[in-house]
């Protein structure tokens, strides 16, 4: 694979402790493969300081503020607490030098998940708060949706994310994908498309408009086929690009160029 090809990892939890021992070595290795930018999503308020510090320390790193549905049970999410988080985010943004503010590219990771033991009504409240916040800040959303695409679509029809967003690690049918695209979402293509058995999702990514696709690893989770059980890193991104190129019958260079342009357009970076 040529080194002149560039990739953008639109979803990578690179601030997680799994990378504490060798983060910059991993980043160096990913850069050697052409990965030169990544977005780290927010997962809970106590993590945000570290996320901002790490992002600002490395060119090509971007971040988002959010409360991931899987972390909701660990932090208070009553109306007063959400209000406090919003003030915290505003304070973070106001404290940044003007030229760095664009590196906070989105609101999220937020969304809905039917596989966790938390009432959907509570998840919907917290997700609605993220939509309102994104609309106020003028930023797109990074959305996690697991077995909740219908709920996601009906909520976003009523409460529209005005600056679009991405449904990360999308898995689902072409029809669902097109409904999300009509609502202004991009779809994150991740490790799932490298698995032969993911036929429905692979067929979806073979057909949806290329302008709506961004690449992601979701590292350290979601290792691609052949790397099951291993820590995932941004070094997997070229494998995911190759899988997408094969599905669409185009070159990796074309997939890389288009998905980088889509990611930069979505997140207003560069
Ligand atoms: Zn994630």
PDB file of C-alpha atoms and ligand atoms in Angstrom:
ATOM      1  CA  UNK A   1       0.000   0.000   0.000  1.00  0.00           C
ATOM      2  CA  UNK A   2       1.502   3.334  -1.011  1.00  0.00           C
ATOM      3  CA  UNK A   3       2.644   5.708   1.693  1.00  0.00           C
ATOM      4  CA  UNK A   4       1.232   8.626  -0.250  1.00  0.00           C
ATOM      5  CA  UNK A   5      -2.308   7.483   0.638  1.00  0.00           C
ATOM      6  CA  UNK A   6      -3.763   9.350   3.623  1.00  0.00           C
ATOM      7  CA  UNK A   7      -6.440   8.110   6.030  1.00  0.00           C
ATOM      8  CA  UNK A   8      -8.539   9.793   8.732  1.00  0.00           C
ATOM      9  CA  UNK A   9      -9.732   7.689  11.692  1.00  0.00           C
ATOM     10  CA  UNK A  10     -13.084   9.339  12.437  1.00  0.00           C
ATOM     11  CA  UNK A  11     -13.605   7.419  15.702  1.00  0.00           C
ATOM     12  CA  UNK A  12     -10.777   6.243  17.939  1.00  0.00           C
ATOM     13  CA  UNK A  13     -10.715   6.101  21.754  1.00  0.00           C
ATOM     14  CA  UNK A  14      -7.023   6.842  21.762  1.00  0.00           C
ATOM     15  CA  UNK A  15      -7.148   8.474  25.184  1.00  0.00           C
ATOM     16  CA  UNK A  16      -8.204   5.180  26.821  1.00  0.00           C
ATOM     17  CA  UNK A  17      -5.836   3.496  29.327  1.00  0.00           C
ATOM     18  CA  UNK A  18      -5.273   0.627  26.850  1.00  0.00           C
ATOM     19  CA  UNK A  19      -2.857   3.003  25.086  1.00  0.00           C
ATOM     20  CA  UNK A  20      -1.105   4.506  28.110  1.00  0.00           C
ATOM     21  CA  UNK A  21       1.988   2.318  27.784  1.00  0.00           C
ATOM     22  CA  UNK A  22       2.744   2.946  24.109  1.00  0.00           C
ATOM     23  CA  UNK A  23       0.401   5.635  22.730  1.00  0.00           C
ATOM     24  CA  UNK A  24       2.979   7.589  20.723  1.00  0.00           C
ATOM     25  CA  UNK A  25       4.595   4.429  19.329  1.00  0.00           C
ATOM     26  CA  UNK A  26       1.181   3.288  18.109  1.00  0.00           C
ATOM     27  CA  UNK A  27       0.544   6.699  16.585  1.00  0.00           C
ATOM     28  CA  UNK A  28       3.932   6.637  14.877  1.00  0.00           C
ATOM     29  CA  UNK A  29       3.164   3.217  13.391  1.00  0.00           C
ATOM     30  CA  UNK A  30      -0.277   4.387  12.222  1.00  0.00           C
ATOM     31  CA  UNK A  31       1.280   7.435  10.570  1.00  0.00           C
ATOM     32  CA  UNK A  32       3.694   5.172   8.724  1.00  0.00           C
ATOM     33  CA  UNK A  33       0.606   3.535   7.181  1.00  0.00           C
ATOM     34  CA  UNK A  34      -0.766   6.947   6.170  1.00  0.00           C
ATOM     35  CA  UNK A  35      -3.178   7.637   9.054  1.00  0.00           C
ATOM     36  CA  UNK A  36      -2.598  11.301   9.831  1.00  0.00           C
ATOM     37  CA  UNK A  37      -5.689  12.423  11.741  1.00  0.00           C
ATOM     38  CA  UNK A  38      -8.171  11.025  14.235  1.00  0.00           C
ATOM     39  CA  UNK A  39     -11.165  12.058  16.327  1.00  0.00           C
ATOM     40  CA  UNK A  40     -11.417  11.003  19.976  1.00  0.00           C
ATOM     41  CA  UNK A  41     -15.019  10.969  21.213  1.00  0.00           C
ATOM     42  CA  UNK A  42     -16.021  12.040  24.697  1.00  0.00           C
ATOM     43  CA  UNK A  43     -17.428   9.347  26.950  1.00  0.00           C
ATOM     44  CA  UNK A  44     -18.003  10.993  30.356  1.00  0.00           C
ATOM     45  CA  UNK A  45     -17.300  14.398  31.948  1.00  0.00           C
ATOM     46  CA  UNK A  46     -14.369  13.314  34.132  1.00  0.00           C
ATOM     47  CA  UNK A  47     -12.536  12.243  30.968  1.00  0.00           C
ATOM     48  CA  UNK A  48     -12.892  15.544  29.110  1.00  0.00           C
ATOM     49  CA  UNK A  49      -9.834  17.353  30.572  1.00  0.00           C
ATOM     50  CA  UNK A  50      -7.549  14.544  29.535  1.00  0.00           C
ATOM     51  CA  UNK A  51      -9.171  14.362  26.110  1.00  0.00           C
ATOM     52  CA  UNK A  52      -8.567  18.063  25.472  1.00  0.00           C
ATOM     53  CA  UNK A  53      -4.979  17.966  26.773  1.00  0.00           C
ATOM     54  CA  UNK A  54      -4.073  14.951  24.667  1.00  0.00           C
ATOM     55  CA  UNK A  55      -5.720  16.382  21.542  1.00  0.00           C
ATOM     56  CA  UNK A  56      -3.972  19.727  21.849  1.00  0.00           C
ATOM     57  CA  UNK A  57      -0.590  18.034  22.309  1.00  0.00           C
ATOM     58  CA  UNK A  58      -0.596  16.276  18.924  1.00  0.00           C
ATOM     59  CA  UNK A  59      -1.225  17.792  15.483  1.00  0.00           C
ATOM     60  CA  UNK A  60      -3.948  15.827  13.685  1.00  0.00           C
ATOM     61  CA  UNK A  61      -5.843  14.964  16.871  1.00  0.00           C
ATOM     62  CA  UNK A  62      -9.407  16.223  17.286  1.00  0.00           C
ATOM     63  CA  UNK A  63     -12.010  15.572  19.970  1.00  0.00           C
ATOM     64  CA  UNK A  64     -15.697  15.722  20.900  1.00  0.00           C
ATOM     65  CA  UNK A  65     -17.534  16.307  24.192  1.00  0.00           C
ATOM     66  CA  UNK A  66     -20.160  13.763  25.102  1.00  0.00           C
ATOM     67  CA  UNK A  67     -21.623  11.216  27.500  1.00  0.00           C
ATOM     68  CA  UNK A  68     -21.605   7.727  25.965  1.00  0.00           C
ATOM     69  CA  UNK A  69     -24.754   5.680  26.716  1.00  0.00           C
ATOM     70  CA  UNK A  70     -22.608   2.945  28.286  1.00  0.00           C
ATOM     71  CA  UNK A  71     -21.227   5.471  30.800  1.00  0.00           C
ATOM     72  CA  UNK A  72     -24.595   6.978  31.756  1.00  0.00           C
ATOM     73  CA  UNK A  73     -24.911   4.733  34.792  1.00  0.00           C
ATOM     74  CA  UNK A  74     -21.587   6.031  36.144  1.00  0.00           C
ATOM     75  CA  UNK A  75     -22.439   9.723  36.190  1.00  0.00           C
ATOM     76  CA  UNK A  76     -25.515  11.697  37.265  1.00  0.00           C
ATOM     77  CA  UNK A  77     -27.638  12.680  34.262  1.00  0.00           C
ATOM     78  CA  UNK A  78     -30.512  14.566  35.909  1.00  0.00           C
ATOM     79  CA  UNK A  79     -31.387  17.955  34.419  1.00  0.00           C
ATOM     80  CA  UNK A  80     -29.175  19.893  36.862  1.00  0.00           C
ATOM     81  CA  UNK A  81     -26.168  17.698  36.123  1.00  0.00           C
ATOM     82  CA  UNK A  82     -26.630  18.042  32.362  1.00  0.00           C
ATOM     83  CA  UNK A  83     -26.799  21.797  32.866  1.00  0.00           C
ATOM     84  CA  UNK A  84     -23.530  21.638  34.782  1.00  0.00           C
ATOM     85  CA  UNK A  85     -21.861  19.604  32.013  1.00  0.00           C
ATOM     86  CA  UNK A  86     -22.984  22.175  29.487  1.00  0.00           C
ATOM     87  CA  UNK A  87     -21.338  24.955  31.521  1.00  0.00           C
ATOM     88  CA  UNK A  88     -18.225  22.798  31.790  1.00  0.00           C
ATOM     89  CA  UNK A  89     -18.094  22.428  27.982  1.00  0.00           C
ATOM     90  CA  UNK A  90     -18.625  26.153  27.431  1.00  0.00           C
ATOM     91  CA  UNK A  91     -15.819  26.900  29.909  1.00  0.00           C
ATOM     92  CA  UNK A  92     -13.488  24.444  28.131  1.00  0.00           C
ATOM     93  CA  UNK A  93     -14.198  26.025  24.746  1.00  0.00           C
ATOM     94  CA  UNK A  94     -13.867  29.588  26.032  1.00  0.00           C
ATOM     95  CA  UNK A  95     -10.480  28.775  27.605  1.00  0.00           C
ATOM     96  CA  UNK A  96      -9.033  27.515  24.320  1.00  0.00           C
ATOM     97  CA  UNK A  97      -6.904  29.795  22.193  1.00  0.00           C
ATOM     98  CA  UNK A  98      -8.981  30.944  19.196  1.00  0.00           C
ATOM     99  CA  UNK A  99      -6.890  28.938  16.691  1.00  0.00           C
ATOM    100  CA  UNK A 100      -7.461  25.663  18.587  1.00  0.00           C
ATOM    101  CA  UNK A 101     -11.236  25.889  18.989  1.00  0.00           C
ATOM    102  CA  UNK A 102     -11.921  24.126  15.693  1.00  0.00           C
ATOM    103  CA  UNK A 103     -10.260  21.010  17.100  1.00  0.00           C
ATOM    104  CA  UNK A 104     -13.368  20.312  19.134  1.00  0.00           C
ATOM    105  CA  UNK A 105     -15.172  18.941  16.106  1.00  0.00           C
ATOM    106  CA  UNK A 106     -18.395  17.405  17.401  1.00  0.00           C
ATOM    107  CA  UNK A 107     -20.766  16.551  20.229  1.00  0.00           C
ATOM    108  CA  UNK A 108     -20.671  12.900  21.269  1.00  0.00           C
ATOM    109  CA  UNK A 109     -20.247  10.034  21.618  1.00  0.00           C
ATOM    110  CA  UNK A 110     -23.903   9.893  22.470  1.00  0.00           C
ATOM    111  CA  UNK A 111     -26.892   7.819  21.514  1.00  0.00           C
ATOM    112  CA  UNK A 112     -28.934   4.760  22.299  1.00  0.00           C
ATOM    113  CA  UNK A 113     -28.140   1.147  23.092  1.00  0.00           C
ATOM    114  CA  UNK A 114     -30.655  -1.647  23.707  1.00  0.00           C
ATOM    115  CA  UNK A 115     -27.955  -4.059  24.860  1.00  0.00           C
ATOM    116  CA  UNK A 116     -27.301  -2.168  28.106  1.00  0.00           C
ATOM    117  CA  UNK A 117     -29.368  -2.330  31.253  1.00  0.00           C
ATOM    118  CA  UNK A 118     -30.638   1.252  31.288  1.00  0.00           C
ATOM    119  CA  UNK A 119     -34.177   2.403  30.512  1.00  0.00           C
ATOM    120  CA  UNK A 120     -34.463   3.685  26.961  1.00  0.00           C
ATOM    121  CA  UNK A 121     -36.481   6.677  28.211  1.00  0.00           C
ATOM    122  CA  UNK A 122     -33.462   7.857  30.196  1.00  0.00           C
ATOM    123  CA  UNK A 123     -31.145   7.285  27.240  1.00  0.00           C
ATOM    124  CA  UNK A 124     -33.511   9.291  25.026  1.00  0.00           C
ATOM    125  CA  UNK A 125     -33.451  12.233  27.481  1.00  0.00           C
ATOM    126  CA  UNK A 126     -29.658  12.297  27.538  1.00  0.00           C
ATOM    127  CA  UNK A 127     -29.468  11.922  23.776  1.00  0.00           C
ATOM    128  CA  UNK A 128     -31.932  14.809  23.289  1.00  0.00           C
ATOM    129  CA  UNK A 129     -29.699  16.957  25.481  1.00  0.00           C
ATOM    130  CA  UNK A 130     -26.779  16.173  23.131  1.00  0.00           C
ATOM    131  CA  UNK A 131     -28.839  17.126  20.056  1.00  0.00           C
ATOM    132  CA  UNK A 132     -29.789  20.480  21.610  1.00  0.00           C
ATOM    133  CA  UNK A 133     -26.170  21.081  22.635  1.00  0.00           C
ATOM    134  CA  UNK A 134     -24.865  20.264  19.140  1.00  0.00           C
ATOM    135  CA  UNK A 135     -27.434  22.582  17.587  1.00  0.00           C
ATOM    136  CA  UNK A 136     -26.471  25.399  19.956  1.00  0.00           C
ATOM    137  CA  UNK A 137     -22.719  24.932  19.380  1.00  0.00           C
ATOM    138  CA  UNK A 138     -23.127  24.475  15.612  1.00  0.00           C
ATOM    139  CA  UNK A 139     -21.477  21.051  15.648  1.00  0.00           C
ATOM    140  CA  UNK A 140     -22.281  17.606  14.228  1.00  0.00           C
ATOM    141  CA  UNK A 141     -23.105  14.605  16.434  1.00  0.00           C
ATOM    142  CA  UNK A 142     -21.131  11.385  16.903  1.00  0.00           C
ATOM    143  CA  UNK A 143     -23.867   8.802  17.437  1.00  0.00           C
ATOM    144  CA  UNK A 144     -23.724   5.318  18.921  1.00  0.00           C
ATOM    145  CA  UNK A 145     -26.787   3.236  17.991  1.00  0.00           C
ATOM    146  CA  UNK A 146     -27.008  -0.428  18.890  1.00  0.00           C
ATOM    147  CA  UNK A 147     -30.303  -2.137  18.002  1.00  0.00           C
ATOM    148  CA  UNK A 148     -31.941   1.302  18.180  1.00  0.00           C
ATOM    149  CA  UNK A 149     -31.902   2.626  14.606  1.00  0.00           C
ATOM    150  CA  UNK A 150     -35.711   3.000  14.520  1.00  0.00           C
ATOM    151  CA  UNK A 151     -35.760   4.963  17.780  1.00  0.00           C
ATOM    152  CA  UNK A 152     -32.846   7.073  16.554  1.00  0.00           C
ATOM    153  CA  UNK A 153     -34.626   7.879  13.288  1.00  0.00           C
ATOM    154  CA  UNK A 154     -37.907   8.812  14.934  1.00  0.00           C
ATOM    155  CA  UNK A 155     -36.208  11.010  17.552  1.00  0.00           C
ATOM    156  CA  UNK A 156     -34.092  12.809  14.935  1.00  0.00           C
ATOM    157  CA  UNK A 157     -37.167  13.429  12.761  1.00  0.00           C
ATOM    158  CA  UNK A 158     -38.756  15.276  15.703  1.00  0.00           C
ATOM    159  CA  UNK A 159     -35.592  16.852  17.052  1.00  0.00           C
ATOM    160  CA  UNK A 160     -33.328  17.387  14.072  1.00  0.00           C
ATOM    161  CA  UNK A 161     -29.553  17.603  14.471  1.00  0.00           C
ATOM    162  CA  UNK A 162     -29.039  20.736  12.371  1.00  0.00           C
ATOM    163  CA  UNK A 163     -25.336  20.174  11.659  1.00  0.00           C
ATOM    164  CA  UNK A 164     -25.605  16.507  10.757  1.00  0.00           C
ATOM    165  CA  UNK A 165     -23.398  13.882  12.268  1.00  0.00           C
ATOM    166  CA  UNK A 166     -22.161  10.354  11.931  1.00  0.00           C
ATOM    167  CA  UNK A 167     -23.740   7.090  13.017  1.00  0.00           C
ATOM    168  CA  UNK A 168     -20.518   5.411  13.997  1.00  0.00           C
ATOM    169  CA  UNK A 169     -19.750   1.723  13.374  1.00  0.00           C
ATOM    170  CA  UNK A 170     -22.919   1.513  11.343  1.00  0.00           C
ATOM    171  CA  UNK A 171     -24.399  -1.909  10.945  1.00  0.00           C
ATOM    172  CA  UNK A 172     -27.738  -2.410   9.239  1.00  0.00           C
ATOM    173  CA  UNK A 173     -29.763  -2.471   6.063  1.00  0.00           C
ATOM    174  CA  UNK A 174     -29.561  -0.223   3.019  1.00  0.00           C
ATOM    175  CA  UNK A 175     -33.060   1.121   3.745  1.00  0.00           C
ATOM    176  CA  UNK A 176     -32.109   2.129   7.284  1.00  0.00           C
ATOM    177  CA  UNK A 177     -28.854   3.632   6.024  1.00  0.00           C
ATOM    178  CA  UNK A 178     -30.713   5.775   3.487  1.00  0.00           C
ATOM    179  CA  UNK A 179     -33.144   7.040   6.133  1.00  0.00           C
ATOM    180  CA  UNK A 180     -30.194   8.123   8.280  1.00  0.00           C
ATOM    181  CA  UNK A 181     -28.471   9.740   5.300  1.00  0.00           C
ATOM    182  CA  UNK A 182     -31.704  11.647   4.530  1.00  0.00           C
ATOM    183  CA  UNK A 183     -31.560  12.998   8.086  1.00  0.00           C
ATOM    184  CA  UNK A 184     -28.063  14.368   7.404  1.00  0.00           C
ATOM    185  CA  UNK A 185     -25.957  11.575   8.861  1.00  0.00           C
ATOM    186  CA  UNK A 186     -22.814  10.000   7.494  1.00  0.00           C
ATOM    187  CA  UNK A 187     -22.174   6.331   8.240  1.00  0.00           C
ATOM    188  CA  UNK A 188     -19.007   5.146   9.957  1.00  0.00           C
ATOM    189  CA  UNK A 189     -17.520   2.083   8.263  1.00  0.00           C
ATOM    190  CA  UNK A 190     -15.510   0.097  10.774  1.00  0.00           C
ATOM    191  CA  UNK A 191     -14.040  -3.335  11.370  1.00  0.00           C
ATOM    192  CA  UNK A 192     -17.433  -4.982  10.885  1.00  0.00           C
ATOM    193  CA  UNK A 193     -17.157  -4.712   7.070  1.00  0.00           C
ATOM    194  CA  UNK A 194     -13.999  -6.864   7.098  1.00  0.00           C
ATOM    195  CA  UNK A 195     -16.054  -9.886   8.273  1.00  0.00           C
ATOM    196  CA  UNK A 196     -17.528 -12.089   5.526  1.00  0.00           C
ATOM    197  CA  UNK A 197     -20.490 -12.946   7.759  1.00  0.00           C
ATOM    198  CA  UNK A 198     -21.587  -9.283   8.024  1.00  0.00           C
ATOM    199  CA  UNK A 199     -23.379  -9.664   4.720  1.00  0.00           C
ATOM    200  CA  UNK A 200     -26.170  -7.152   5.237  1.00  0.00           C
ATOM    201  CA  UNK A 201     -23.834  -4.384   6.390  1.00  0.00           C
ATOM    202  CA  UNK A 202     -21.317  -5.152   3.640  1.00  0.00           C
ATOM    203  CA  UNK A 203     -24.085  -4.955   1.038  1.00  0.00           C
ATOM    204  CA  UNK A 204     -25.160  -1.614   2.510  1.00  0.00           C
ATOM    205  CA  UNK A 205     -21.672  -0.122   2.285  1.00  0.00           C
ATOM    206  CA  UNK A 206     -21.321  -1.398  -1.277  1.00  0.00           C
ATOM    207  CA  UNK A 207     -24.356   0.682  -2.336  1.00  0.00           C
ATOM    208  CA  UNK A 208     -24.770   3.839  -0.246  1.00  0.00           C
ATOM    209  CA  UNK A 209     -23.509   7.123  -1.758  1.00  0.00           C
ATOM    210  CA  UNK A 210     -19.760   7.344  -1.198  1.00  0.00           C
ATOM    211  CA  UNK A 211     -20.158  10.966  -0.007  1.00  0.00           C
ATOM    212  CA  UNK A 212     -21.866   9.575   3.106  1.00  0.00           C
ATOM    213  CA  UNK A 213     -19.106   7.214   4.236  1.00  0.00           C
ATOM    214  CA  UNK A 214     -16.347   7.886   6.754  1.00  0.00           C
ATOM    215  CA  UNK A 215     -13.820   5.335   8.006  1.00  0.00           C
ATOM    216  CA  UNK A 216     -13.203   4.485  11.649  1.00  0.00           C
ATOM    217  CA  UNK A 217     -11.553   1.906  13.860  1.00  0.00           C
ATOM    218  CA  UNK A 218     -13.355   2.468  17.221  1.00  0.00           C
ATOM    219  CA  UNK A 219     -10.029   1.384  18.739  1.00  0.00           C
ATOM    220  CA  UNK A 220      -9.272  -0.221  21.136  1.00  0.00           C
ATOM    221  CA  UNK A 221     -12.526  -2.146  20.386  1.00  0.00           C
ATOM    222  CA  UNK A 222     -13.828  -3.734  17.162  1.00  0.00           C
ATOM    223  CA  UNK A 223     -10.691  -5.390  15.746  1.00  0.00           C
ATOM    224  CA  UNK A 224     -11.008  -6.326  12.073  1.00  0.00           C
ATOM    225  CA  UNK A 225     -11.186  -9.876  10.787  1.00  0.00           C
ATOM    226  CA  UNK A 226      -7.966 -11.746  11.483  1.00  0.00           C
ATOM    227  CA  UNK A 227      -7.202  -9.698  14.596  1.00  0.00           C
ATOM    228  CA  UNK A 228     -10.002 -10.979  16.854  1.00  0.00           C
ATOM    229  CA  UNK A 229      -9.196 -10.732  20.547  1.00  0.00           C
ATOM    230  CA  UNK A 230      -6.381  -8.251  19.973  1.00  0.00           C
ATOM    231  CA  UNK A 231      -6.270  -4.604  20.932  1.00  0.00           C
ATOM    232  CA  UNK A 232      -7.451  -2.601  17.946  1.00  0.00           C
ATOM    233  CA  UNK A 233      -5.526   0.510  16.842  1.00  0.00           C
ATOM    234  CA  UNK A 234      -5.662   3.082  14.038  1.00  0.00           C
ATOM    235  CA  UNK A 235      -3.232   0.823  12.189  1.00  0.00           C
ATOM    236  CA  UNK A 236      -6.318  -1.189  11.139  1.00  0.00           C
ATOM    237  CA  UNK A 237      -7.694   1.666   9.080  1.00  0.00           C
ATOM    238  CA  UNK A 238      -5.989   0.635   5.796  1.00  0.00           C
ATOM    239  CA  UNK A 239      -7.532  -2.863   6.180  1.00  0.00           C
ATOM    240  CA  UNK A 240     -11.000  -1.333   6.557  1.00  0.00           C
ATOM    241  CA  UNK A 241     -10.336   0.901   3.526  1.00  0.00           C
ATOM    242  CA  UNK A 242      -9.272  -2.168   1.551  1.00  0.00           C
ATOM    243  CA  UNK A 243     -12.480  -3.997   2.502  1.00  0.00           C
ATOM    244  CA  UNK A 244     -14.564  -1.013   1.403  1.00  0.00           C
ATOM    245  CA  UNK A 245     -12.592  -0.693  -1.846  1.00  0.00           C
ATOM    246  CA  UNK A 246     -13.202  -4.394  -2.588  1.00  0.00           C
ATOM    247  CA  UNK A 247     -16.926  -4.065  -1.850  1.00  0.00           C
ATOM    248  CA  UNK A 248     -17.290  -1.073  -4.160  1.00  0.00           C
ATOM    249  CA  UNK A 249     -14.884  -2.243  -6.875  1.00  0.00           C
ATOM    250  CA  UNK A 250     -12.676   0.844  -6.610  1.00  0.00           C
ATOM    251  CA  UNK A 251      -9.082   1.483  -5.526  1.00  0.00           C
ATOM    252  CA  UNK A 252      -7.954   2.003  -1.945  1.00  0.00           C
ATOM    253  CA  UNK A 253      -6.582   5.380  -3.044  1.00  0.00           C
ATOM    254  CA  UNK A 254     -10.055   6.446  -4.151  1.00  0.00           C
ATOM    255  CA  UNK A 255     -11.685   5.203  -0.931  1.00  0.00           C
ATOM    256  CA  UNK A 256      -9.027   7.003   1.120  1.00  0.00           C
ATOM    257  CA  UNK A 257      -9.323  10.306  -0.753  1.00  0.00           C
ATOM    258  CA  UNK A 258     -13.132  10.359  -0.666  1.00  0.00           C
ATOM    259  CA  UNK A 259     -13.524   9.307   2.961  1.00  0.00           C
ATOM    260  CA  UNK A 260     -10.895  11.806   4.138  1.00  0.00           C
ATOM    261  CA  UNK A 261     -12.731  14.580   2.260  1.00  0.00           C
ATOM    262  CA  UNK A 262     -16.059  13.435   3.782  1.00  0.00           C
ATOM    263  CA  UNK A 263     -14.611  13.372   7.299  1.00  0.00           C
ATOM    264  CA  UNK A 264     -13.065  16.830   6.943  1.00  0.00           C
ATOM    265  CA  UNK A 265     -16.330  18.220   5.543  1.00  0.00           C
ATOM    266  CA  UNK A 266     -18.416  16.626   8.310  1.00  0.00           C
ATOM    267  CA  UNK A 267     -16.158  17.850  11.114  1.00  0.00           C
ATOM    268  CA  UNK A 268     -15.169  21.177   9.501  1.00  0.00           C
ATOM    269  CA  UNK A 269     -11.502  20.451   9.892  1.00  0.00           C
ATOM    270  CA  UNK A 270      -9.031  21.361   7.193  1.00  0.00           C
TER     271      UNK A 270
HETATM  272 ZN1  LIG B   1     -16.816   4.766  20.503  1.00  0.00          ZN
END
